[in-house]
PDB file of C-alpha atoms and ligand atoms in Angstrom:
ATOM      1  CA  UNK A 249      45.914-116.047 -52.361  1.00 58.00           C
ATOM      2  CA  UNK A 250      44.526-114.323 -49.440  1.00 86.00           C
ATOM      3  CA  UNK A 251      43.624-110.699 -49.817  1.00 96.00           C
ATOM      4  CA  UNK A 252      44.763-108.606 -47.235  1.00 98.00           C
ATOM      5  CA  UNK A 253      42.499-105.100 -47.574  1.00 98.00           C
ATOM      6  CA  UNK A 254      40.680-102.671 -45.988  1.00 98.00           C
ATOM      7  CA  UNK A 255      40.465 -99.142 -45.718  1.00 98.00           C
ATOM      8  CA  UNK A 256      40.823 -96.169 -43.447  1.00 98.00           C
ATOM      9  CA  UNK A 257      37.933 -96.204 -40.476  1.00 98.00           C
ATOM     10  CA  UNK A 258      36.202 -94.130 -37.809  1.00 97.00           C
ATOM     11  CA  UNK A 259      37.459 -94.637 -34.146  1.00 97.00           C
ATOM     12  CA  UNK A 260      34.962 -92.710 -31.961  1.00 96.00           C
ATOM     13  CA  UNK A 261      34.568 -92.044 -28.588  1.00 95.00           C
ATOM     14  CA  UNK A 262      31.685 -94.534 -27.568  1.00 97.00           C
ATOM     15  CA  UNK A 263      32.109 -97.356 -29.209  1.00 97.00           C
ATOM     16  CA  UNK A 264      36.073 -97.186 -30.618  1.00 98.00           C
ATOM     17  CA  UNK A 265      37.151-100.295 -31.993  1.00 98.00           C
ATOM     18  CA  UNK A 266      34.814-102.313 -31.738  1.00 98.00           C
ATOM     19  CA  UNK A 267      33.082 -99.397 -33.989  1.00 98.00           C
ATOM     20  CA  UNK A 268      35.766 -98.856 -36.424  1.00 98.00           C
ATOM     21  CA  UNK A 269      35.834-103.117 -36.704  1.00 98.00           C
ATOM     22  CA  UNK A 270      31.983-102.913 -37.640  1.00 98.00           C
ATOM     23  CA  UNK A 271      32.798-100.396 -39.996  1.00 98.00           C
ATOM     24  CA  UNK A 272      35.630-102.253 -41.778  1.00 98.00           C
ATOM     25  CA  UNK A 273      33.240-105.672 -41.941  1.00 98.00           C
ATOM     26  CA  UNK A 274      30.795-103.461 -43.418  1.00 98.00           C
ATOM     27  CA  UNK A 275      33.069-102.647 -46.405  1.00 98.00           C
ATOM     28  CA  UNK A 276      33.701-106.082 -46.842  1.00 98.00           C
ATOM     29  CA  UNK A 277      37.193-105.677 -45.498  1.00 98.00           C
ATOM     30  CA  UNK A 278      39.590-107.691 -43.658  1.00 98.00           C
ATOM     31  CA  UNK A 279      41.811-105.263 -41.931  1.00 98.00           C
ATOM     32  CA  UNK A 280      41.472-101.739 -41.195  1.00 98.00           C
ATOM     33  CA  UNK A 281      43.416 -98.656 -40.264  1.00 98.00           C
ATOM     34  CA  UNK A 282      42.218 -95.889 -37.927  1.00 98.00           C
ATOM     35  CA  UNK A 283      43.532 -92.888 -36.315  1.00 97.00           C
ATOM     36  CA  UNK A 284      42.682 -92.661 -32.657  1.00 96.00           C
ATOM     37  CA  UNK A 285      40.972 -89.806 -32.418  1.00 91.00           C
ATOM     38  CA  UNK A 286      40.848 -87.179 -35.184  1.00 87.00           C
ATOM     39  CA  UNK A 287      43.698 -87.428 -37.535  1.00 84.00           C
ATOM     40  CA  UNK A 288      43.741 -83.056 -37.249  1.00 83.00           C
ATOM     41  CA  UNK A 289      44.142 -82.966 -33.475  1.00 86.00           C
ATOM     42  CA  UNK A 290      45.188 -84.641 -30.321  1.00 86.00           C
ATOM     43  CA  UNK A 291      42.435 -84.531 -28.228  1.00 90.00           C
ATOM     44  CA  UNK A 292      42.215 -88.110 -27.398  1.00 94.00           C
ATOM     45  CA  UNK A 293      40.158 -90.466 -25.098  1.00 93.00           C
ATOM     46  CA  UNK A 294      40.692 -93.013 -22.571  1.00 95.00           C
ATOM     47  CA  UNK A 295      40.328 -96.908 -24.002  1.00 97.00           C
ATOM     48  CA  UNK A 296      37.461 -99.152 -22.837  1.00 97.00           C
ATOM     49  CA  UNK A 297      38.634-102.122 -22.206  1.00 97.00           C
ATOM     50  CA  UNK A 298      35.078-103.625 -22.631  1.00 98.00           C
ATOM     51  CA  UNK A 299      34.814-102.371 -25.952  1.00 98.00           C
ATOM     52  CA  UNK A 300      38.441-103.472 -27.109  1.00 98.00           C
ATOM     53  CA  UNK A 301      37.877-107.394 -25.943  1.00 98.00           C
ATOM     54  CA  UNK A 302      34.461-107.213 -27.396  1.00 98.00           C
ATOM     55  CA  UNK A 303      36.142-106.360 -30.873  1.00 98.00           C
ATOM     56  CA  UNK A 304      38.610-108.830 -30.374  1.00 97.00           C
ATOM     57  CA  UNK A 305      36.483-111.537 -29.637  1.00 98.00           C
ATOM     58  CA  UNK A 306      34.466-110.434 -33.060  1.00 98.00           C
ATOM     59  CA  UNK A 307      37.506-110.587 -34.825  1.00 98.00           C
ATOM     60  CA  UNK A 308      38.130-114.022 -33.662  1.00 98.00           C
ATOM     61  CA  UNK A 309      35.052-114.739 -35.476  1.00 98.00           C
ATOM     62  CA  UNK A 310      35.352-113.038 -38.285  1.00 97.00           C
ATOM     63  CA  UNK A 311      38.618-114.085 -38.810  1.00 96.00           C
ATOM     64  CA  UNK A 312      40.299-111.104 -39.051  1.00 97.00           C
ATOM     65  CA  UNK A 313      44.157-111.169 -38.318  1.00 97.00           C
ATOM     66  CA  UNK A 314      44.099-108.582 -35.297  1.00 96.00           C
ATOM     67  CA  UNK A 315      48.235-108.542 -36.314  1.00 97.00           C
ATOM     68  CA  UNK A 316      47.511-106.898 -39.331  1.00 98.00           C
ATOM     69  CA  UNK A 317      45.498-104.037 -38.335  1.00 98.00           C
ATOM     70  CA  UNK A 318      47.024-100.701 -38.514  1.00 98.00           C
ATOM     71  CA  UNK A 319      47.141 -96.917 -36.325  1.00 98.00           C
ATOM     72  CA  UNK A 320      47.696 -94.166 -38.066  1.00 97.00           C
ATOM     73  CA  UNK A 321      49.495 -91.139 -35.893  1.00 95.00           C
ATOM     74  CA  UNK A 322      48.326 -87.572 -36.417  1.00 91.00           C
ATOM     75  CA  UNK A 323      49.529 -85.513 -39.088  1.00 84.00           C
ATOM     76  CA  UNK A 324      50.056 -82.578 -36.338  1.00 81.00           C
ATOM     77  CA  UNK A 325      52.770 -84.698 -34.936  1.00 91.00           C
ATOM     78  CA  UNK A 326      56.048 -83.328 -36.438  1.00 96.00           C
ATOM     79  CA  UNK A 327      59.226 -84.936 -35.095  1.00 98.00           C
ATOM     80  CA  UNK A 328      61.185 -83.483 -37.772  1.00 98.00           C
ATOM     81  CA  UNK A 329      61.491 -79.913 -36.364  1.00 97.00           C
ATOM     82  CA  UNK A 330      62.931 -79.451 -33.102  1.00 97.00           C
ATOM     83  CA  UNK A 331      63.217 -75.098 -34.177  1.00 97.00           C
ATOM     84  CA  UNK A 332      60.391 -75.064 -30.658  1.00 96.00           C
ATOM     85  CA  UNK A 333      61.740 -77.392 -28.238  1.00 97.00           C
ATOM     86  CA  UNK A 334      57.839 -76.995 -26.680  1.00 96.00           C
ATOM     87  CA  UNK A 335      56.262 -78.607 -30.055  1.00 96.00           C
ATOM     88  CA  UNK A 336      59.028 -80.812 -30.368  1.00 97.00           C
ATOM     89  CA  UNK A 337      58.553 -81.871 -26.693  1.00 97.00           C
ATOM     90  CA  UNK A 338      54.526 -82.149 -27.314  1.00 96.00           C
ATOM     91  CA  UNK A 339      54.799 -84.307 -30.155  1.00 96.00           C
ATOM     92  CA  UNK A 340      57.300 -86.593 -28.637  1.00 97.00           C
ATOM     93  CA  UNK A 341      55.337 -87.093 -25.234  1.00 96.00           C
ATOM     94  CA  UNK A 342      52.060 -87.621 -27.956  1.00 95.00           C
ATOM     95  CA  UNK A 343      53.849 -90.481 -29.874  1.00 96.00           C
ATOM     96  CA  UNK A 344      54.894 -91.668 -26.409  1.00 97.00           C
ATOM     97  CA  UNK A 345      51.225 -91.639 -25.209  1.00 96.00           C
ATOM     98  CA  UNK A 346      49.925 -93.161 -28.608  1.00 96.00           C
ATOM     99  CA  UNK A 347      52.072 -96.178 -28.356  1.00 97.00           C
ATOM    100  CA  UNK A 348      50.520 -96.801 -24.992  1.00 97.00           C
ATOM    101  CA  UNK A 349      47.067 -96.558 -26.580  1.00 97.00           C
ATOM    102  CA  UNK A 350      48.528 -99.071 -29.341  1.00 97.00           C
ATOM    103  CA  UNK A 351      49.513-101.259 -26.538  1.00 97.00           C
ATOM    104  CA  UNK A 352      46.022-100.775 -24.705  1.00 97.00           C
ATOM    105  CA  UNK A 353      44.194-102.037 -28.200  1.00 97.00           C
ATOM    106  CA  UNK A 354      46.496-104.322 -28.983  1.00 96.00           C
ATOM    107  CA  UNK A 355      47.477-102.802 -31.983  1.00 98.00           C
ATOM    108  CA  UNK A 356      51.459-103.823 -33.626  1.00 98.00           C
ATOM    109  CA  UNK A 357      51.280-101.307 -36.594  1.00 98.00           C
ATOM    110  CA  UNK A 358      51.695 -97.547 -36.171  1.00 98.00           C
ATOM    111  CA  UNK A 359      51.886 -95.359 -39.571  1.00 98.00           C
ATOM    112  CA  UNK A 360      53.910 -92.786 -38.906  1.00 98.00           C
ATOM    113  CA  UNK A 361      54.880 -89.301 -40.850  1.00 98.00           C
ATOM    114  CA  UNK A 362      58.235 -88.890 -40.753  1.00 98.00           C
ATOM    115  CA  UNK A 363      57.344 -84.165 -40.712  1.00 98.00           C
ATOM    116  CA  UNK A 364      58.521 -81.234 -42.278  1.00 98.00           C
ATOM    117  CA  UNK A 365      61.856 -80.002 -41.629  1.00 97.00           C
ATOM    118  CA  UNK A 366      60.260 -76.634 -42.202  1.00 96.00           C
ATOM    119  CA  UNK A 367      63.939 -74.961 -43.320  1.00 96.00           C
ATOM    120  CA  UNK A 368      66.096 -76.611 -40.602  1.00 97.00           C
ATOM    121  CA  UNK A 369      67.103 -78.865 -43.638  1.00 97.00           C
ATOM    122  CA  UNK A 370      66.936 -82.690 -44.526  1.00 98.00           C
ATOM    123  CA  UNK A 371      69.539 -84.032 -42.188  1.00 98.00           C
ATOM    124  CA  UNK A 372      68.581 -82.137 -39.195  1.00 98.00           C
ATOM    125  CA  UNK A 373      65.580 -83.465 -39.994  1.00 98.00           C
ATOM    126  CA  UNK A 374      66.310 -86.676 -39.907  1.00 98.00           C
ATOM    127  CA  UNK A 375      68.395 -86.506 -36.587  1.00 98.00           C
ATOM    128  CA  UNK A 376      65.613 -85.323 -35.104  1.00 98.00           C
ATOM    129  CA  UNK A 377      63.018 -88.152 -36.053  1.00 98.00           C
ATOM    130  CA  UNK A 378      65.339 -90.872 -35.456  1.00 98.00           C
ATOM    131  CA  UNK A 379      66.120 -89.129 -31.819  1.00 98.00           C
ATOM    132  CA  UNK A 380      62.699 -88.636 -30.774  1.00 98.00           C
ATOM    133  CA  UNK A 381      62.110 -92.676 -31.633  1.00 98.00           C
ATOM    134  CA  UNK A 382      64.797 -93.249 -29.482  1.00 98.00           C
ATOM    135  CA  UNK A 383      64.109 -91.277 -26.374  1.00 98.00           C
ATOM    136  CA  UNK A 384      60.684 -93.692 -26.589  1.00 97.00           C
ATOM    137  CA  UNK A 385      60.056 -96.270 -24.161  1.00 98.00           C
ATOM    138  CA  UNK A 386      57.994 -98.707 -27.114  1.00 98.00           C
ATOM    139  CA  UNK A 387      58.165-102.855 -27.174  1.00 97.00           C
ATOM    140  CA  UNK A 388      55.435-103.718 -28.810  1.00 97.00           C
ATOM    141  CA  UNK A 389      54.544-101.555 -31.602  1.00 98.00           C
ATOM    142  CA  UNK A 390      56.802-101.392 -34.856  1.00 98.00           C
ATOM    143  CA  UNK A 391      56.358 -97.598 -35.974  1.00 98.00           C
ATOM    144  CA  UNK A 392      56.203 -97.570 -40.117  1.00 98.00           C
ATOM    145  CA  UNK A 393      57.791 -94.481 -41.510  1.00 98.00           C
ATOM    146  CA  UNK A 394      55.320 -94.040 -44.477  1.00 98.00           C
ATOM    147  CA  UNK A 395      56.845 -92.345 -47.479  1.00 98.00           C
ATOM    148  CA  UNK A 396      55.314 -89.285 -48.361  1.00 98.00           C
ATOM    149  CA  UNK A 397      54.956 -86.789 -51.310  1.00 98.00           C
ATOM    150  CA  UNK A 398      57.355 -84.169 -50.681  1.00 98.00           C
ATOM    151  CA  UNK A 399      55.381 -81.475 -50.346  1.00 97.00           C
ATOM    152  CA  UNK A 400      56.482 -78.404 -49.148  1.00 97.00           C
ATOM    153  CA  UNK A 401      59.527 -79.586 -46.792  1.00 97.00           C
ATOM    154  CA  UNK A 402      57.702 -83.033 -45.836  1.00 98.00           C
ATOM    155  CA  UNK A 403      60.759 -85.702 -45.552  1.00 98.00           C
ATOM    156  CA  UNK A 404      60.500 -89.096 -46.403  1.00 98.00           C
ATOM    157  CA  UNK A 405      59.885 -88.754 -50.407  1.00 98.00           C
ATOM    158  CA  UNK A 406      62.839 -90.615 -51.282  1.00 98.00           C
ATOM    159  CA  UNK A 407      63.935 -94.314 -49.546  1.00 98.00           C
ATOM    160  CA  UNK A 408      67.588 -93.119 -49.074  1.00 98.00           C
ATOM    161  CA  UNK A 409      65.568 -90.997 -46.232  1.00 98.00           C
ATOM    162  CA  UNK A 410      63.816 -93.332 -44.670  1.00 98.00           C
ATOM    163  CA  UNK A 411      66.944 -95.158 -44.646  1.00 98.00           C
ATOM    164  CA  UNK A 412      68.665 -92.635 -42.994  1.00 98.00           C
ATOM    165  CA  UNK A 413      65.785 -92.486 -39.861  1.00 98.00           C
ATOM    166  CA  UNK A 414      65.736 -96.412 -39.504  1.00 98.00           C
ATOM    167  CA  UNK A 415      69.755 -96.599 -39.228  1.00 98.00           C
ATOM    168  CA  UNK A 416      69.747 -94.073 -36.951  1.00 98.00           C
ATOM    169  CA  UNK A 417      67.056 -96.016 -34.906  1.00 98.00           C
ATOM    170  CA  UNK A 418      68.642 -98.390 -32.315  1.00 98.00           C
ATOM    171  CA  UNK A 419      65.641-100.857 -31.612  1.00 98.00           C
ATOM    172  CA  UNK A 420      65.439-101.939 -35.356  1.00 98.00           C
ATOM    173  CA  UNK A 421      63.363-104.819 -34.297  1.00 98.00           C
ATOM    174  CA  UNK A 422      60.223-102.057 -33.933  1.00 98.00           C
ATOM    175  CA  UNK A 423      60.989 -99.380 -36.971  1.00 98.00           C
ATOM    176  CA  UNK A 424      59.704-100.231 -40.504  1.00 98.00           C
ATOM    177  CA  UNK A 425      57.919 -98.501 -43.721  1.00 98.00           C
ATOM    178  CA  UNK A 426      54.626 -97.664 -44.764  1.00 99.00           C
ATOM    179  CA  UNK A 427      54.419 -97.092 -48.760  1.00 98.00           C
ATOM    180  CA  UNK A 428      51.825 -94.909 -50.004  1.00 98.00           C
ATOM    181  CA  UNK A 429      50.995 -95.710 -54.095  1.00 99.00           C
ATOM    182  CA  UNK A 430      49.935 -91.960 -54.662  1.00 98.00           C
ATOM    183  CA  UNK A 431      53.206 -90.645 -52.062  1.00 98.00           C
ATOM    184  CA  UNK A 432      55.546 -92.890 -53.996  1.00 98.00           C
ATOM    185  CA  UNK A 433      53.953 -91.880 -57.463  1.00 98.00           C
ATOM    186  CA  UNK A 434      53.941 -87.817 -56.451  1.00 98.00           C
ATOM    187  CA  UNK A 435      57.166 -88.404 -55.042  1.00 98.00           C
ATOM    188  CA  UNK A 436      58.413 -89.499 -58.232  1.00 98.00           C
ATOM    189  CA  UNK A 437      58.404 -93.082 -58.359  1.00 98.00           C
ATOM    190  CA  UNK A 438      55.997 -94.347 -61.446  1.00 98.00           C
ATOM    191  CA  UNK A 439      53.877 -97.023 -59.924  1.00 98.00           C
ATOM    192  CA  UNK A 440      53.767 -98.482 -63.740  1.00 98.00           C
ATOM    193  CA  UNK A 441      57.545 -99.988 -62.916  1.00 98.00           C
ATOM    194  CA  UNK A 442      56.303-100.859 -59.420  1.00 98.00           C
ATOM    195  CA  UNK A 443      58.089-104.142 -59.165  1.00 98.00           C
ATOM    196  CA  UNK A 444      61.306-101.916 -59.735  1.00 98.00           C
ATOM    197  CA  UNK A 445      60.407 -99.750 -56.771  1.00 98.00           C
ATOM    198  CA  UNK A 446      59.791-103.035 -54.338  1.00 98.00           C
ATOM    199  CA  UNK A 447      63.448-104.180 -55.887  1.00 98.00           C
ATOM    200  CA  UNK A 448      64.400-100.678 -54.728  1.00 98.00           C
ATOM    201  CA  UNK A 449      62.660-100.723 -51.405  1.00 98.00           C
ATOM    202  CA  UNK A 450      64.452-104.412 -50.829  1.00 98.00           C
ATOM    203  CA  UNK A 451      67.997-102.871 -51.725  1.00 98.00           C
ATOM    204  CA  UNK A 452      67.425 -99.687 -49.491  1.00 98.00           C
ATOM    205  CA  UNK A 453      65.438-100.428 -46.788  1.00 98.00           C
ATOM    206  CA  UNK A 454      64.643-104.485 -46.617  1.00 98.00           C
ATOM    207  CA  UNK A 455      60.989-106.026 -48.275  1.00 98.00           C
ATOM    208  CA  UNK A 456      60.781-107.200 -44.609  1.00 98.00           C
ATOM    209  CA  UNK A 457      60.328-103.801 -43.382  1.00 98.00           C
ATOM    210  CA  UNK A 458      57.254-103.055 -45.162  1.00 98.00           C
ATOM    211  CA  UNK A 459      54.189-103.380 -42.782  1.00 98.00           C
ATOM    212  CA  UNK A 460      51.705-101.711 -44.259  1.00 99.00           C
ATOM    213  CA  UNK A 461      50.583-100.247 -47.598  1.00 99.00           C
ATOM    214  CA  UNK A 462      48.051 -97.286 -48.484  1.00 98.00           C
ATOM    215  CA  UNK A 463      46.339 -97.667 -51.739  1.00 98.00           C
ATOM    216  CA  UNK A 464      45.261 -94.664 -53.370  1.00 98.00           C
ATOM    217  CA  UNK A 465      45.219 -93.050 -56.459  1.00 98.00           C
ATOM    218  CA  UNK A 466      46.895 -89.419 -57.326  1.00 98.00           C
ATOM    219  CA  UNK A 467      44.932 -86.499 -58.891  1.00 98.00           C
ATOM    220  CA  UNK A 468      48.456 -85.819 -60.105  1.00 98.00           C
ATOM    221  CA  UNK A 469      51.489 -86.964 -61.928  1.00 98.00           C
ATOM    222  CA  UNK A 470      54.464 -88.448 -61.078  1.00 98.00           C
ATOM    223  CA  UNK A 471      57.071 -86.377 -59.469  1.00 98.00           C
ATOM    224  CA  UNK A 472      54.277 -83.534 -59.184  1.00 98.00           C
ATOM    225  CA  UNK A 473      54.786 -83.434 -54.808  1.00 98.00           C
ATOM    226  CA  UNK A 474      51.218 -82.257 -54.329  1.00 98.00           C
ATOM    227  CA  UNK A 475      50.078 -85.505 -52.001  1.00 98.00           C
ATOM    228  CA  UNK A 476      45.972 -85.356 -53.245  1.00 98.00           C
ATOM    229  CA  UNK A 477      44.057 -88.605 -53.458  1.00 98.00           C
ATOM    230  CA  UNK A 478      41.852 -89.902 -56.095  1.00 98.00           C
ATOM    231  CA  UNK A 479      40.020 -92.913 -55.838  1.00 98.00           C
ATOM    232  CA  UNK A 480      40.622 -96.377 -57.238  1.00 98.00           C
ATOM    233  CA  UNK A 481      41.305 -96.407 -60.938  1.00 98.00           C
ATOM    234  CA  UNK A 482      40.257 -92.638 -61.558  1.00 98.00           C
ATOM    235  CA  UNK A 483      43.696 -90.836 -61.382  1.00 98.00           C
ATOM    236  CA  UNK A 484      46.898 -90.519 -62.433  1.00 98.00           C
ATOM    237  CA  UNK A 485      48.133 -94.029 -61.609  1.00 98.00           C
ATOM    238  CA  UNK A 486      45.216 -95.923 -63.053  1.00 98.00           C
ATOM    239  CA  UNK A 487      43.082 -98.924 -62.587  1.00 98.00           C
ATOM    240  CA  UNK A 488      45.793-101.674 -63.835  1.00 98.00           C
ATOM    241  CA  UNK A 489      48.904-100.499 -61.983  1.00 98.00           C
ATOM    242  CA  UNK A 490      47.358-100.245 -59.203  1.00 98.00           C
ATOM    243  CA  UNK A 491      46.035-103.529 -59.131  1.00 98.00           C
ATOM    244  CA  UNK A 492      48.957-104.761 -59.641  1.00 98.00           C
ATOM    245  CA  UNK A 493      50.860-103.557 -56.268  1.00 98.00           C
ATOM    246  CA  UNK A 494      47.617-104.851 -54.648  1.00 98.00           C
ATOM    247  CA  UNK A 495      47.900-108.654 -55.912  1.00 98.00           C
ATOM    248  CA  UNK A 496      51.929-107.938 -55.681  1.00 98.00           C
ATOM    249  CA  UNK A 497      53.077-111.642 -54.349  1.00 97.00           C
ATOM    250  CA  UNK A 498      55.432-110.051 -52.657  1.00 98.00           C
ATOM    251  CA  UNK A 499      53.558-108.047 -50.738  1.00 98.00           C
ATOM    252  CA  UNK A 500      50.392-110.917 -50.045  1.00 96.00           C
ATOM    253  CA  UNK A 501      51.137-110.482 -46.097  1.00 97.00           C
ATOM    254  CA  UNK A 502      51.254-107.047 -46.162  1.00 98.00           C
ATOM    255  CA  UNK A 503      47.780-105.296 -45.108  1.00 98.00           C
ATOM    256  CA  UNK A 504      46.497-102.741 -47.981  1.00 98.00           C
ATOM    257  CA  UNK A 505      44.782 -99.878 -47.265  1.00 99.00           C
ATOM    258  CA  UNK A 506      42.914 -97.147 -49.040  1.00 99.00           C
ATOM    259  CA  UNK A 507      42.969 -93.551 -48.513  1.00 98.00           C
ATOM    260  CA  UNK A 508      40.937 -92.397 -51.214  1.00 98.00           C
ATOM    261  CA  UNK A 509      38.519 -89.600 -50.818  1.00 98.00           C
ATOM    262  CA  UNK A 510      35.417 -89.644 -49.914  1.00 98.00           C
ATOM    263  CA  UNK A 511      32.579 -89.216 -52.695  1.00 97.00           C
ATOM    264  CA  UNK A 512      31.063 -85.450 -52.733  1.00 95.00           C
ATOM    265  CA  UNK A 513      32.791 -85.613 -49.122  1.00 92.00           C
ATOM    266  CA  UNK A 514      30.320 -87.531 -47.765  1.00 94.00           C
ATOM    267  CA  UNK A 515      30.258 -90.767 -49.067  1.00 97.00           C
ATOM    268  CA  UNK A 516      32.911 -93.646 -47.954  1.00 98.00           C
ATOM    269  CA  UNK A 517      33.387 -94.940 -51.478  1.00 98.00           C
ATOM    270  CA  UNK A 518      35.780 -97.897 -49.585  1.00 98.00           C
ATOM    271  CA  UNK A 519      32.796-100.941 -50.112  1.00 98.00           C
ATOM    272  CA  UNK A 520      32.589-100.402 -53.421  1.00 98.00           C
ATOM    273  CA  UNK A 521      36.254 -99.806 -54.499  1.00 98.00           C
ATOM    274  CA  UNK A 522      37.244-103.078 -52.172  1.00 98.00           C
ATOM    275  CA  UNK A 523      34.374-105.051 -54.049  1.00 98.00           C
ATOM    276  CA  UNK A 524      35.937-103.505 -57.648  1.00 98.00           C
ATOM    277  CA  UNK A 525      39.311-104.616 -56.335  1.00 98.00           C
ATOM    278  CA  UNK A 526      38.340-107.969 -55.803  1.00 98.00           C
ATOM    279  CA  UNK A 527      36.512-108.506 -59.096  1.00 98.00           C
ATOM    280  CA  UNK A 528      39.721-106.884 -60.546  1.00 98.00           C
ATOM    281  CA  UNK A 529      37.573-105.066 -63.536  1.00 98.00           C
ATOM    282  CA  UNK A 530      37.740-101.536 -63.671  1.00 98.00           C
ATOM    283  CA  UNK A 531      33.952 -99.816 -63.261  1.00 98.00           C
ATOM    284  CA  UNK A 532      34.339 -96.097 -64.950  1.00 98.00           C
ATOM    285  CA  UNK A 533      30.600 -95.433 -63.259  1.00 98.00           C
ATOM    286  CA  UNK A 534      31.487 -96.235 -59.830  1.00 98.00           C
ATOM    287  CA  UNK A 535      31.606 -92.613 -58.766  1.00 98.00           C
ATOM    288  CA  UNK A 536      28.291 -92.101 -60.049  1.00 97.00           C
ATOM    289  CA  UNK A 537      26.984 -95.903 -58.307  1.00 96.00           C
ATOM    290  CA  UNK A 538      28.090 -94.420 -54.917  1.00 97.00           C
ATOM    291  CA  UNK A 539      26.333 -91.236 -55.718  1.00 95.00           C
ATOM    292  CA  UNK A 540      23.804 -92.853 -56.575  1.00 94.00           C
ATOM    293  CA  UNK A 541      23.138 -95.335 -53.815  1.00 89.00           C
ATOM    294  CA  UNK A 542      23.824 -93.329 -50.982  1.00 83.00           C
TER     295      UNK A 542
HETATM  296 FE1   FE B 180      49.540 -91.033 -43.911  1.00 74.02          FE
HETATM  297 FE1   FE B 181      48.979 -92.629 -46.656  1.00 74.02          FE
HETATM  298 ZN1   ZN B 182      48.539 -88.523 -48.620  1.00 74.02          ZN
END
């Protein structure tokens, strides 16, 4: 079986993704995710088209299925709350504009947060998301609601919500889910039973839907709602579970991709995890090998 991983990368200004592709190779992964710009702000700049067929025609080499490769949205985009019709306005025209730059890369995946209802309530909430999709012109790019941790008055911790955004969503051929291992485990699904979660996920939302998957750890328990990241094998979920949801048959065409924190906040620790991951043994001293190395 062919592993599909890879890890959150850099997109920068001068060389963008052709950068964030030599970044991922240098990992040792096979896909990648990347935000296009800083994942804090929207300052964002124009695509090179130089620099986006030069990465393509690397990844023709490489072999890397440019299908599977995945943008991640700001967080600061919140189409949940439409209290300021300004914001909401802002972070509609934003998604609008990132789904252009999708288009410009070439890029099919785009994670999404689904927001904070920040008191208007869940339902509102949900109206809101699923109108904002729809007032976007998009037919290209399948936006993946990723499921998130519930904390403060985020929506999306529970599948019936997601649910609730894609029926409301009237091009269903370009809405699906992103699952996040340490969202799902702080939102209170136990990644031990996760083969009970995909049956869930199938029943709710469709197996289909899933296009992407974050793999991280949680510095927390399950049903805690705190959303922090631990690195592979060193949190709450553990080394064996979460290898399991990454060699999940049922997920093999699915593109996995870790979140985990950086080491001392300045080390990527994403070569050595995806080189644990494939040698499927835990290492309880690969903190201090990254320390150590770098
Ligand atoms: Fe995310
Ligand atoms: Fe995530
Ligand atoms: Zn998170």
């Amino acid at each position: 079986m062919m592993l599909l991983i890879g890890s959150h990368v850099n997109f920068k200004k001068d060389d963008q993704l052709l950068g964030s592709l030599k970044q991922a190779l240098s990992y040792g992964a096979n896909t990648f995710m990347f935000y296009t710009g800083a994942p804090q702000n929207t300052k964002r700049y124009p695509i090179e088209d130089g620099l986006t067929l030069a990465a393509l025609q690397l990844m023709k080499e490489e072999n890397i299925d440019y299908s599977k490769v995945v943008v991640h949205a700001p967080y600061i985009v919140n189409l949940a709350n439409d209290s300021d019709p300004v914001k909401y306005k802002f972070s509609v025209d934003f998604l609008q504009e990132e789904i252009e730059r999708c288009k410009l890369l070439g890029i099919t995946k785009l994670v999404l947060h689904p927001g904070s209802h920040v008191g208007l309530g869940v339902d509102r909430a949900i109206a809101n998301i699923s109108n904002a999709i729809n007032m976007i012109s998009n037919d290209s790019v399948v936006i993946l609601l990723e499921t998130m941790a519930g904390k403060g008055t985020e929506v999306g911790s529970k599948l019936e919500e997601i649910k609730a955004i894609i029926d409301k969503v009237e091009d269903k051929e370009h809405i699906g889910v992103c699952l996040d291992t340490c969202h799902l485990n702080d939102g209170g699904y136990d990644i031990a039973n996760f083969d009970e979660i995909l049956d869930r996920v199938d029943r709710i939302i469709g197996l289909n839907k899933v296009g992407c998957v974050h793999i991280n750890d949680s510095k927390n328990e399950c049903g805690a709602h705190k959303d922090r990241h631990e690195n592979f094998g060193f949190g709450q979920i553990g080394f064996d579970n979460l290898i399991k949801v990454i060699y999940n048959e049922r997920l093999k065409d699915v593109p996995k991709i870790l979140e985990t924190p950086y080491v001392d906040k300045d080390f990527a620790p994403y070569k050595y995890e995806i080189e644990m991951i494939r040698s499927r043994k835990f290492d309880p001293d690969l903190i201090e090998k990254i320390r150590n190395q770098n």
